[in-house]
Amino acid sequence: DEAAQTLADGVAEDLLDRLGQVPRMRVVARTSSFAFREQADDVKRIGRALGVAWVLEGSVRTDGQRLVIGAQLVDTRTGFVAWSTRLERPLADLFAVQDEISRAVALQVMQRIDPGIELPEAHRSAGVQAWQEFMLARELFSRRTQDWRPAARAALQRALALEPDFARALALRAIVDLLEAEHTPQREALHEAARAGVQRALAVDPGLGLAHAALGLLHLQRDEWAAADAALSRALEFDPQLAAAANWRHIALNSLGRRDEAQAVLERALQLDPLNPTLRGNMAAAHEREGRDALARQE
């Protein structure tokens, strides 16, 4: 039902956020990892497709006024379950439950993969409704289906109407504006709106990788290659899992003539998001530029 789906989405987002902050842990981005959400697929095949050693599976259902949550950590090399848990909590405070569950599951996962790592906090800084609108927009941004931009922008507007200083929503709205600017004569107006949104987001949260990524994309669209590279490098320092920032940085590096670095950055982006069609297309173009036609066709 809706409450269970909302909690499942929220827990998944929080786990990606928390685990993605761990320097020694590569966590596959949502575009690729969520591709298997509705599939009863063999975990070994998922491991090969994503290039991962572990898969975290979970489920949420409601039972009257209680939530029943299950999670298990599976070794993709053997298919064996290394750890599992079942939790029951009251349905009353969905957001508090989400935070408790994501924290507990992340802690268990990290203890089994690398006991020496300290558990990071989730970056979430908004109320339930604003956060849900942001997640909807981010889902649309990740999928990039036809006509996704108006729906994503509307969701972000609703989030910001509730919480005007929601830095992540400000940053993502700037990115949506910039991607819209590629398809409309109102390019300058959208650039100015994006610049204002980025500045506001960075004033609220100077360490927000998504805001630095938006700034980098703005510089990229204005052919300010060195400034774009600097901003996108900062984005990846603050949030190493931002595959979009890595992709945009590879474009900036190519424009600066730093082809080897660009290739390495794009390969890193594909490690984070191996099923992302945009990244695969860019890798095909990179192979084609270097005369590697067979690899280009493969991509």
PDB file of C-alpha atoms in Angstrom:
ATOM      1  CA  ASP A   1       0.000   0.000   0.000  1.00  0.00           C
ATOM      2  CA  GLU A   2       0.998   3.670  -0.115  1.00  0.00           C
ATOM      3  CA  ALA A   3       2.489   3.837   3.399  1.00  0.00           C
ATOM      4  CA  ALA A   4       4.619   0.747   2.804  1.00  0.00           C
ATOM      5  CA  GLN A   5       5.813   2.019  -0.585  1.00  0.00           C
ATOM      6  CA  THR A   6       6.640   5.432   0.866  1.00  0.00           C
ATOM      7  CA  LEU A   7       8.677   3.869   3.652  1.00  0.00           C
ATOM      8  CA  ALA A   8      10.443   1.434   1.287  1.00  0.00           C
ATOM      9  CA  ASP A   9      11.440   4.304  -1.005  1.00  0.00           C
ATOM     10  CA  GLY A  10      12.589   6.418   1.922  1.00  0.00           C
ATOM     11  CA  VAL A  11      14.670   3.649   3.493  1.00  0.00           C
ATOM     12  CA  ALA A  12      16.279   2.855   0.126  1.00  0.00           C
ATOM     13  CA  GLU A  13      17.148   6.536  -0.403  1.00  0.00           C
ATOM     14  CA  ASP A  14      18.578   6.895   3.101  1.00  0.00           C
ATOM     15  CA  LEU A  15      20.685   3.758   2.689  1.00  0.00           C
ATOM     16  CA  LEU A  16      22.100   4.955  -0.634  1.00  0.00           C
ATOM     17  CA  ASP A  17      22.859   8.268   1.037  1.00  0.00           C
ATOM     18  CA  ARG A  18      24.492   6.863   4.166  1.00  0.00           C
ATOM     19  CA  LEU A  19      26.503   4.089   2.515  1.00  0.00           C
ATOM     20  CA  GLY A  20      27.447   6.298  -0.430  1.00  0.00           C
ATOM     21  CA  GLN A  21      29.354   8.604   1.941  1.00  0.00           C
ATOM     22  CA  VAL A  22      31.743   5.828   2.980  1.00  0.00           C
ATOM     23  CA  PRO A  23      35.058   6.453   1.153  1.00  0.00           C
ATOM     24  CA  ARG A  24      36.062   2.788   0.836  1.00  0.00           C
ATOM     25  CA  MET A  25      32.659   1.538  -0.262  1.00  0.00           C
ATOM     26  CA  ARG A  26      31.355   1.686  -3.840  1.00  0.00           C
ATOM     27  CA  VAL A  27      27.564   1.890  -3.822  1.00  0.00           C
ATOM     28  CA  VAL A  28      25.817   1.562  -7.186  1.00  0.00           C
ATOM     29  CA  ALA A  29      23.632   4.551  -8.050  1.00  0.00           C
ATOM     30  CA  ARG A  30      19.842   4.383  -8.033  1.00  0.00           C
ATOM     31  CA  THR A  31      19.461   4.355 -11.842  1.00  0.00           C
ATOM     32  CA  SER A  32      21.192   0.971 -11.956  1.00  0.00           C
ATOM     33  CA  SER A  33      20.379  -0.539  -8.557  1.00  0.00           C
ATOM     34  CA  PHE A  34      16.666   0.301  -8.750  1.00  0.00           C
ATOM     35  CA  ALA A  35      16.449  -1.363 -12.165  1.00  0.00           C
ATOM     36  CA  PHE A  36      16.084  -4.676 -10.321  1.00  0.00           C
ATOM     37  CA  ARG A  37      13.495  -3.564  -7.763  1.00  0.00           C
ATOM     38  CA  GLU A  38      10.485  -5.319  -9.276  1.00  0.00           C
ATOM     39  CA  GLN A  39      12.373  -8.348 -10.571  1.00  0.00           C
ATOM     40  CA  ALA A  40      12.703 -11.707  -8.867  1.00  0.00           C
ATOM     41  CA  ASP A  41      16.149 -12.113 -10.373  1.00  0.00           C
ATOM     42  CA  ASP A  42      19.060 -14.360  -9.480  1.00  0.00           C
ATOM     43  CA  VAL A  43      21.295 -12.450  -7.084  1.00  0.00           C
ATOM     44  CA  LYS A  44      24.446 -13.798  -8.734  1.00  0.00           C
ATOM     45  CA  ARG A  45      23.342 -12.365 -12.073  1.00  0.00           C
ATOM     46  CA  ILE A  46      22.552  -9.026 -10.421  1.00  0.00           C
ATOM     47  CA  GLY A  47      26.017  -9.042  -8.890  1.00  0.00           C
ATOM     48  CA  ARG A  48      27.610  -9.576 -12.305  1.00  0.00           C
ATOM     49  CA  ALA A  49      25.437  -6.947 -14.006  1.00  0.00           C
ATOM     50  CA  LEU A  50      26.263  -4.290 -11.390  1.00  0.00           C
ATOM     51  CA  GLY A  51      29.803  -5.404 -10.564  1.00  0.00           C
ATOM     52  CA  VAL A  52      29.050  -5.714  -6.836  1.00  0.00           C
ATOM     53  CA  ALA A  53      29.943  -8.224  -4.139  1.00  0.00           C
ATOM     54  CA  TRP A  54      26.835  -7.636  -2.016  1.00  0.00           C
ATOM     55  CA  VAL A  55      23.145  -7.001  -2.621  1.00  0.00           C
ATOM     56  CA  LEU A  56      20.900  -5.574   0.084  1.00  0.00           C
ATOM     57  CA  GLU A  57      17.309  -6.709  -0.342  1.00  0.00           C
ATOM     58  CA  GLY A  58      14.348  -5.465   1.641  1.00  0.00           C
ATOM     59  CA  SER A  59      10.587  -5.413   1.911  1.00  0.00           C
ATOM     60  CA  VAL A  60       7.972  -3.372   3.749  1.00  0.00           C
ATOM     61  CA  ARG A  61       4.314  -4.232   4.388  1.00  0.00           C
ATOM     62  CA  THR A  62       1.602  -3.027   6.713  1.00  0.00           C
ATOM     63  CA  ASP A  63      -0.252  -5.241   9.168  1.00  0.00           C
ATOM     64  CA  GLY A  64      -3.069  -3.231  10.677  1.00  0.00           C
ATOM     65  CA  GLN A  65      -1.451  -0.293  12.444  1.00  0.00           C
ATOM     66  CA  ARG A  66       2.008  -1.839  12.350  1.00  0.00           C
ATOM     67  CA  LEU A  67       4.795  -1.907   9.795  1.00  0.00           C
ATOM     68  CA  VAL A  68       6.656  -5.134   9.111  1.00  0.00           C
ATOM     69  CA  ILE A  69      10.107  -4.622   7.609  1.00  0.00           C
ATOM     70  CA  GLY A  70      12.474  -7.304   6.356  1.00  0.00           C
ATOM     71  CA  ALA A  71      16.041  -6.906   5.119  1.00  0.00           C
ATOM     72  CA  GLN A  72      18.846  -9.245   4.143  1.00  0.00           C
ATOM     73  CA  LEU A  73      22.413  -8.900   2.921  1.00  0.00           C
ATOM     74  CA  VAL A  74      23.305 -11.414   0.222  1.00  0.00           C
ATOM     75  CA  ASP A  75      26.775 -12.416  -0.980  1.00  0.00           C
ATOM     76  CA  THR A  76      26.518 -12.307  -4.794  1.00  0.00           C
ATOM     77  CA  ARG A  77      29.447 -14.693  -5.200  1.00  0.00           C
ATOM     78  CA  THR A  78      27.744 -17.529  -3.324  1.00  0.00           C
ATOM     79  CA  GLY A  79      24.088 -16.493  -3.182  1.00  0.00           C
ATOM     80  CA  PHE A  80      24.130 -17.046   0.585  1.00  0.00           C
ATOM     81  CA  VAL A  81      22.429 -14.705   3.041  1.00  0.00           C
ATOM     82  CA  ALA A  82      25.077 -13.228   5.349  1.00  0.00           C
ATOM     83  CA  TRP A  83      22.632 -11.370   7.588  1.00  0.00           C
ATOM     84  CA  SER A  84      18.893 -10.800   7.848  1.00  0.00           C
ATOM     85  CA  THR A  85      16.464  -9.035  10.142  1.00  0.00           C
ATOM     86  CA  ARG A  86      12.732  -8.569  10.662  1.00  0.00           C
ATOM     87  CA  LEU A  87      11.435  -5.486  12.431  1.00  0.00           C
ATOM     88  CA  GLU A  88       7.950  -4.421  13.509  1.00  0.00           C
ATOM     89  CA  ARG A  89       7.131  -0.815  14.319  1.00  0.00           C
ATOM     90  CA  PRO A  90       3.984   1.316  14.823  1.00  0.00           C
ATOM     91  CA  LEU A  91       2.663   2.972  11.663  1.00  0.00           C
ATOM     92  CA  ALA A  92       2.180   6.309  13.434  1.00  0.00           C
ATOM     93  CA  ASP A  93       5.419   8.197  12.682  1.00  0.00           C
ATOM     94  CA  LEU A  94       6.575   7.095   9.269  1.00  0.00           C
ATOM     95  CA  PHE A  95       9.566   9.435   9.099  1.00  0.00           C
ATOM     96  CA  ALA A  96      10.971   8.483  12.511  1.00  0.00           C
ATOM     97  CA  VAL A  97      10.612   4.813  11.597  1.00  0.00           C
ATOM     98  CA  GLN A  98      12.376   5.435   8.287  1.00  0.00           C
ATOM     99  CA  ASP A  99      15.357   7.015  10.033  1.00  0.00           C
ATOM    100  CA  GLU A 100      15.552   4.275  12.669  1.00  0.00           C
ATOM    101  CA  ILE A 101      15.383   1.450  10.135  1.00  0.00           C
ATOM    102  CA  SER A 102      17.848   2.898   7.641  1.00  0.00           C
ATOM    103  CA  ARG A 103      20.309   3.593  10.448  1.00  0.00           C
ATOM    104  CA  ALA A 104      19.986   0.090  11.907  1.00  0.00           C
ATOM    105  CA  VAL A 105      20.315  -1.644   8.531  1.00  0.00           C
ATOM    106  CA  ALA A 106      23.270   0.528   7.430  1.00  0.00           C
ATOM    107  CA  LEU A 107      25.065  -0.234  10.690  1.00  0.00           C
ATOM    108  CA  GLN A 108      24.592  -3.982  10.251  1.00  0.00           C
ATOM    109  CA  VAL A 109      25.738  -3.868   6.618  1.00  0.00           C
ATOM    110  CA  MET A 110      28.871  -1.886   7.453  1.00  0.00           C
ATOM    111  CA  GLN A 111      29.797  -4.118  10.383  1.00  0.00           C
ATOM    112  CA  ARG A 112      29.771  -7.120   8.082  1.00  0.00           C
ATOM    113  CA  ILE A 113      31.608  -5.510   5.176  1.00  0.00           C
ATOM    114  CA  ASP A 114      34.125  -3.327   7.061  1.00  0.00           C
ATOM    115  CA  PRO A 115      33.804  -3.196  10.876  1.00  0.00           C
ATOM    116  CA  GLY A 116      36.230  -0.266  11.131  1.00  0.00           C
ATOM    117  CA  ILE A 117      33.976   2.229   9.324  1.00  0.00           C
ATOM    118  CA  GLU A 118      32.037   4.820  11.276  1.00  0.00           C
ATOM    119  CA  LEU A 119      28.372   5.129  10.297  1.00  0.00           C
ATOM    120  CA  PRO A 120      27.669   8.428   8.493  1.00  0.00           C
ATOM    121  CA  GLU A 121      24.504  10.391   9.088  1.00  0.00           C
ATOM    122  CA  ALA A 122      21.889  10.684   6.356  1.00  0.00           C
ATOM    123  CA  HIS A 123      21.884  14.051   4.602  1.00  0.00           C
ATOM    124  CA  ARG A 124      18.111  14.366   4.796  1.00  0.00           C
ATOM    125  CA  SER A 125      17.089  17.772   6.155  1.00  0.00           C
ATOM    126  CA  ALA A 126      13.411  18.182   5.309  1.00  0.00           C
ATOM    127  CA  GLY A 127      10.009  17.155   6.546  1.00  0.00           C
ATOM    128  CA  VAL A 128       8.150  14.131   5.262  1.00  0.00           C
ATOM    129  CA  GLN A 129       6.062  15.770   2.554  1.00  0.00           C
ATOM    130  CA  ALA A 130       8.854  17.961   1.143  1.00  0.00           C
ATOM    131  CA  TRP A 131      11.229  14.986   1.154  1.00  0.00           C
ATOM    132  CA  GLN A 132       8.715  12.844  -0.737  1.00  0.00           C
ATOM    133  CA  GLU A 133       8.333  15.530  -3.401  1.00  0.00           C
ATOM    134  CA  PHE A 134      12.107  15.745  -3.717  1.00  0.00           C
ATOM    135  CA  MET A 135      12.370  11.963  -4.084  1.00  0.00           C
ATOM    136  CA  LEU A 136       9.722  12.009  -6.817  1.00  0.00           C
ATOM    137  CA  ALA A 137      11.716  14.650  -8.700  1.00  0.00           C
ATOM    138  CA  ARG A 138      14.942  12.717  -8.270  1.00  0.00           C
ATOM    139  CA  GLU A 139      13.269   9.552  -9.566  1.00  0.00           C
ATOM    140  CA  LEU A 140      12.124  11.461 -12.668  1.00  0.00           C
ATOM    141  CA  PHE A 141      15.620  12.901 -13.098  1.00  0.00           C
ATOM    142  CA  SER A 142      17.146   9.428 -12.855  1.00  0.00           C
ATOM    143  CA  ARG A 143      14.792   7.837 -15.377  1.00  0.00           C
ATOM    144  CA  ARG A 144      14.745  10.743 -17.876  1.00  0.00           C
ATOM    145  CA  THR A 145      11.589   9.472 -19.563  1.00  0.00           C
ATOM    146  CA  GLN A 146       9.858  11.642 -22.153  1.00  0.00           C
ATOM    147  CA  ASP A 147       8.588  14.990 -20.797  1.00  0.00           C
ATOM    148  CA  TRP A 148      10.087  14.351 -17.374  1.00  0.00           C
ATOM    149  CA  ARG A 149      11.259  17.924 -16.769  1.00  0.00           C
ATOM    150  CA  PRO A 150       7.862  19.651 -16.153  1.00  0.00           C
ATOM    151  CA  ALA A 151       6.799  16.936 -13.711  1.00  0.00           C
ATOM    152  CA  ALA A 152      10.128  17.067 -11.852  1.00  0.00           C
ATOM    153  CA  ARG A 153      10.045  20.853 -11.639  1.00  0.00           C
ATOM    154  CA  ALA A 154       6.450  20.805 -10.346  1.00  0.00           C
ATOM    155  CA  ALA A 155       7.434  18.339  -7.601  1.00  0.00           C
ATOM    156  CA  LEU A 156      10.388  20.522  -6.609  1.00  0.00           C
ATOM    157  CA  GLN A 157       8.192  23.613  -6.555  1.00  0.00           C
ATOM    158  CA  ARG A 158       5.826  21.830  -4.170  1.00  0.00           C
ATOM    159  CA  ALA A 159       8.775  20.833  -1.960  1.00  0.00           C
ATOM    160  CA  LEU A 160      10.102  24.395  -1.897  1.00  0.00           C
ATOM    161  CA  ALA A 161       6.665  25.844  -1.194  1.00  0.00           C
ATOM    162  CA  LEU A 162       6.711  23.742   1.975  1.00  0.00           C
ATOM    163  CA  GLU A 163      10.370  24.403   2.834  1.00  0.00           C
ATOM    164  CA  PRO A 164      11.945  27.324   0.923  1.00  0.00           C
ATOM    165  CA  ASP A 165      15.468  26.601   2.211  1.00  0.00           C
ATOM    166  CA  PHE A 166      15.475  22.893   1.285  1.00  0.00           C
ATOM    167  CA  ALA A 167      18.979  22.914  -0.228  1.00  0.00           C
ATOM    168  CA  ARG A 168      18.729  19.648  -2.132  1.00  0.00           C
ATOM    169  CA  ALA A 169      15.488  20.711  -3.788  1.00  0.00           C
ATOM    170  CA  LEU A 170      17.021  24.077  -4.712  1.00  0.00           C
ATOM    171  CA  ALA A 171      20.035  22.348  -6.276  1.00  0.00           C
ATOM    172  CA  LEU A 172      18.007  19.801  -8.199  1.00  0.00           C
ATOM    173  CA  ARG A 173      15.621  22.496  -9.464  1.00  0.00           C
ATOM    174  CA  ALA A 174      18.672  24.371 -10.773  1.00  0.00           C
ATOM    175  CA  ILE A 175      19.792  21.218 -12.611  1.00  0.00           C
ATOM    176  CA  VAL A 176      16.320  20.739 -14.107  1.00  0.00           C
ATOM    177  CA  ASP A 177      16.343  24.381 -15.236  1.00  0.00           C
ATOM    178  CA  LEU A 178      19.743  23.924 -16.851  1.00  0.00           C
ATOM    179  CA  LEU A 179      18.709  20.789 -18.685  1.00  0.00           C
ATOM    180  CA  GLU A 180      15.590  22.628 -19.846  1.00  0.00           C
ATOM    181  CA  ALA A 181      17.803  25.493 -21.076  1.00  0.00           C
ATOM    182  CA  GLU A 182      19.247  23.156 -23.710  1.00  0.00           C
ATOM    183  CA  HIS A 183      15.829  22.929 -25.394  1.00  0.00           C
ATOM    184  CA  THR A 184      14.351  26.431 -25.196  1.00  0.00           C
ATOM    185  CA  PRO A 185      15.081  30.012 -26.332  1.00  0.00           C
ATOM    186  CA  GLN A 186      14.774  31.152 -22.691  1.00  0.00           C
ATOM    187  CA  ARG A 187      18.335  29.985 -22.059  1.00  0.00           C
ATOM    188  CA  GLU A 188      19.611  33.124 -20.314  1.00  0.00           C
ATOM    189  CA  ALA A 189      16.590  33.418 -18.018  1.00  0.00           C
ATOM    190  CA  LEU A 190      16.923  29.778 -16.991  1.00  0.00           C
ATOM    191  CA  HIS A 191      20.651  30.216 -16.426  1.00  0.00           C
ATOM    192  CA  GLU A 192      19.992  33.151 -14.105  1.00  0.00           C
ATOM    193  CA  ALA A 193      17.301  31.233 -12.225  1.00  0.00           C
ATOM    194  CA  ALA A 194      19.662  28.271 -11.859  1.00  0.00           C
ATOM    195  CA  ARG A 195      22.506  30.511 -10.654  1.00  0.00           C
ATOM    196  CA  ALA A 196      20.269  32.048  -7.993  1.00  0.00           C
ATOM    197  CA  GLY A 197      19.071  28.610  -6.866  1.00  0.00           C
ATOM    198  CA  VAL A 198      22.614  27.252  -6.608  1.00  0.00           C
ATOM    199  CA  GLN A 199      23.814  30.257  -4.615  1.00  0.00           C
ATOM    200  CA  ARG A 200      20.921  29.864  -2.213  1.00  0.00           C
ATOM    201  CA  ALA A 201      21.519  26.111  -1.839  1.00  0.00           C
ATOM    202  CA  LEU A 202      25.229  26.645  -1.126  1.00  0.00           C
ATOM    203  CA  ALA A 203      24.418  29.363   1.409  1.00  0.00           C
ATOM    204  CA  VAL A 204      22.261  26.821   3.268  1.00  0.00           C
ATOM    205  CA  ASP A 205      24.639  23.852   2.842  1.00  0.00           C
ATOM    206  CA  PRO A 206      28.140  24.681   1.512  1.00  0.00           C
ATOM    207  CA  GLY A 207      29.079  20.992   1.498  1.00  0.00           C
ATOM    208  CA  LEU A 208      26.176  19.783  -0.641  1.00  0.00           C
ATOM    209  CA  GLY A 209      27.630  17.855  -3.573  1.00  0.00           C
ATOM    210  CA  LEU A 210      24.455  18.227  -5.623  1.00  0.00           C
ATOM    211  CA  ALA A 211      24.700  22.041  -5.444  1.00  0.00           C
ATOM    212  CA  HIS A 212      28.320  22.020  -6.604  1.00  0.00           C
ATOM    213  CA  ALA A 213      27.264  19.672  -9.428  1.00  0.00           C
ATOM    214  CA  ALA A 214      24.582  22.161 -10.480  1.00  0.00           C
ATOM    215  CA  LEU A 215      27.157  24.960 -10.472  1.00  0.00           C
ATOM    216  CA  GLY A 216      29.462  22.812 -12.582  1.00  0.00           C
ATOM    217  CA  LEU A 217      26.697  22.141 -15.101  1.00  0.00           C
ATOM    218  CA  LEU A 218      26.010  25.886 -15.325  1.00  0.00           C
ATOM    219  CA  HIS A 219      29.686  26.566 -16.111  1.00  0.00           C
ATOM    220  CA  LEU A 220      29.666  23.675 -18.579  1.00  0.00           C
ATOM    221  CA  GLN A 221      26.737  25.128 -20.521  1.00  0.00           C
ATOM    222  CA  ARG A 222      28.513  28.489 -20.667  1.00  0.00           C
ATOM    223  CA  ASP A 223      31.693  26.872 -22.067  1.00  0.00           C
ATOM    224  CA  GLU A 224      33.605  27.786 -18.905  1.00  0.00           C
ATOM    225  CA  TRP A 225      35.509  24.528 -18.892  1.00  0.00           C
ATOM    226  CA  ALA A 226      38.045  25.162 -16.107  1.00  0.00           C
ATOM    227  CA  ALA A 227      35.388  26.536 -13.742  1.00  0.00           C
ATOM    228  CA  ALA A 228      33.156  23.563 -14.579  1.00  0.00           C
ATOM    229  CA  ASP A 229      35.960  21.117 -13.796  1.00  0.00           C
ATOM    230  CA  ALA A 230      36.666  22.830 -10.465  1.00  0.00           C
ATOM    231  CA  ALA A 231      33.001  22.830  -9.372  1.00  0.00           C
ATOM    232  CA  LEU A 232      32.404  19.247 -10.453  1.00  0.00           C
ATOM    233  CA  SER A 233      35.585  18.090  -8.716  1.00  0.00           C
ATOM    234  CA  ARG A 234      34.255  19.652  -5.502  1.00  0.00           C
ATOM    235  CA  ALA A 235      30.899  17.945  -6.059  1.00  0.00           C
ATOM    236  CA  LEU A 236      32.612  14.564  -6.250  1.00  0.00           C
ATOM    237  CA  GLU A 237      34.717  15.315  -3.170  1.00  0.00           C
ATOM    238  CA  PHE A 238      31.575  15.997  -1.164  1.00  0.00           C
ATOM    239  CA  ASP A 239      29.538  13.194  -2.774  1.00  0.00           C
ATOM    240  CA  PRO A 240      31.679  10.554  -4.540  1.00  0.00           C
ATOM    241  CA  GLN A 241      28.560   8.674  -5.690  1.00  0.00           C
ATOM    242  CA  LEU A 242      27.248  11.468  -7.960  1.00  0.00           C
ATOM    243  CA  ALA A 243      27.454   9.722 -11.320  1.00  0.00           C
ATOM    244  CA  ALA A 244      25.925  12.719 -13.140  1.00  0.00           C
ATOM    245  CA  ALA A 245      28.680  14.984 -11.796  1.00  0.00           C
ATOM    246  CA  ALA A 246      31.324  12.520 -12.974  1.00  0.00           C
ATOM    247  CA  ASN A 247      29.708  12.441 -16.412  1.00  0.00           C
ATOM    248  CA  TRP A 248      29.639  16.248 -16.663  1.00  0.00           C
ATOM    249  CA  ARG A 249      33.234  16.453 -15.451  1.00  0.00           C
ATOM    250  CA  HIS A 250      34.320  14.063 -18.190  1.00  0.00           C
ATOM    251  CA  ILE A 251      32.765  16.480 -20.735  1.00  0.00           C
ATOM    252  CA  ALA A 252      34.641  19.421 -19.192  1.00  0.00           C
ATOM    253  CA  LEU A 253      37.943  17.530 -19.193  1.00  0.00           C
ATOM    254  CA  ASN A 254      37.483  16.530 -22.830  1.00  0.00           C
ATOM    255  CA  SER A 255      36.867  20.177 -23.705  1.00  0.00           C
ATOM    256  CA  LEU A 256      40.091  21.099 -21.893  1.00  0.00           C
ATOM    257  CA  GLY A 257      41.968  18.518 -23.979  1.00  0.00           C
ATOM    258  CA  ARG A 258      42.636  16.269 -20.960  1.00  0.00           C
ATOM    259  CA  ARG A 259      41.400  13.115 -22.685  1.00  0.00           C
ATOM    260  CA  ASP A 260      43.049  10.515 -20.445  1.00  0.00           C
ATOM    261  CA  GLU A 261      41.595  12.103 -17.308  1.00  0.00           C
ATOM    262  CA  ALA A 262      38.211  12.390 -19.009  1.00  0.00           C
ATOM    263  CA  GLN A 263      38.254   8.685 -19.857  1.00  0.00           C
ATOM    264  CA  ALA A 264      39.144   7.744 -16.269  1.00  0.00           C
ATOM    265  CA  VAL A 265      36.349   9.913 -14.866  1.00  0.00           C
ATOM    266  CA  LEU A 266      33.806   8.398 -17.257  1.00  0.00           C
ATOM    267  CA  GLU A 267      34.933   4.888 -16.312  1.00  0.00           C
ATOM    268  CA  ARG A 268      34.459   5.830 -12.654  1.00  0.00           C
ATOM    269  CA  ALA A 269      30.944   7.085 -13.429  1.00  0.00           C
ATOM    270  CA  LEU A 270      30.121   3.763 -15.095  1.00  0.00           C
ATOM    271  CA  GLN A 271      31.355   1.878 -12.037  1.00  0.00           C
ATOM    272  CA  LEU A 272      28.851   3.882  -9.995  1.00  0.00           C
ATOM    273  CA  ASP A 273      25.997   3.558 -12.491  1.00  0.00           C
ATOM    274  CA  PRO A 274      26.727   0.689 -14.921  1.00  0.00           C
ATOM    275  CA  LEU A 275      23.244   0.498 -16.468  1.00  0.00           C
ATOM    276  CA  ASN A 276      22.901   4.235 -17.129  1.00  0.00           C
ATOM    277  CA  PRO A 277      22.199   4.637 -20.876  1.00  0.00           C
ATOM    278  CA  THR A 278      23.519   8.218 -21.027  1.00  0.00           C
ATOM    279  CA  LEU A 279      26.881   7.146 -19.622  1.00  0.00           C
ATOM    280  CA  ARG A 280      27.010   4.160 -21.968  1.00  0.00           C
ATOM    281  CA  GLY A 281      26.300   6.436 -24.919  1.00  0.00           C
ATOM    282  CA  ASN A 282      29.085   8.787 -23.876  1.00  0.00           C
ATOM    283  CA  MET A 283      31.487   5.875 -23.534  1.00  0.00           C
ATOM    284  CA  ALA A 284      30.528   4.753 -27.045  1.00  0.00           C
ATOM    285  CA  ALA A 285      31.314   8.245 -28.331  1.00  0.00           C
ATOM    286  CA  ALA A 286      34.672   8.212 -26.520  1.00  0.00           C
ATOM    287  CA  HIS A 287      35.598   4.889 -28.133  1.00  0.00           C
ATOM    288  CA  GLU A 288      34.522   6.182 -31.527  1.00  0.00           C
ATOM    289  CA  ARG A 289      36.701   9.303 -31.192  1.00  0.00           C
ATOM    290  CA  GLU A 290      39.706   7.099 -30.525  1.00  0.00           C
ATOM    291  CA  GLY A 291      38.954   4.758 -33.433  1.00  0.00           C
ATOM    292  CA  ARG A 292      37.838   1.847 -31.228  1.00  0.00           C
ATOM    293  CA  ASP A 293      34.826   1.019 -33.396  1.00  0.00           C
ATOM    294  CA  ALA A 294      34.193  -2.493 -32.050  1.00  0.00           C
ATOM    295  CA  LEU A 295      34.049  -1.210 -28.466  1.00  0.00           C
ATOM    296  CA  ALA A 296      31.849   1.684 -29.556  1.00  0.00           C
ATOM    297  CA  ARG A 297      29.350  -0.733 -31.132  1.00  0.00           C
ATOM    298  CA  GLN A 298      29.440  -2.876 -27.978  1.00  0.00           C
ATOM    299  CA  GLU A 299      28.545   0.098 -25.804  1.00  0.00           C
TER     300      GLU A 299
END
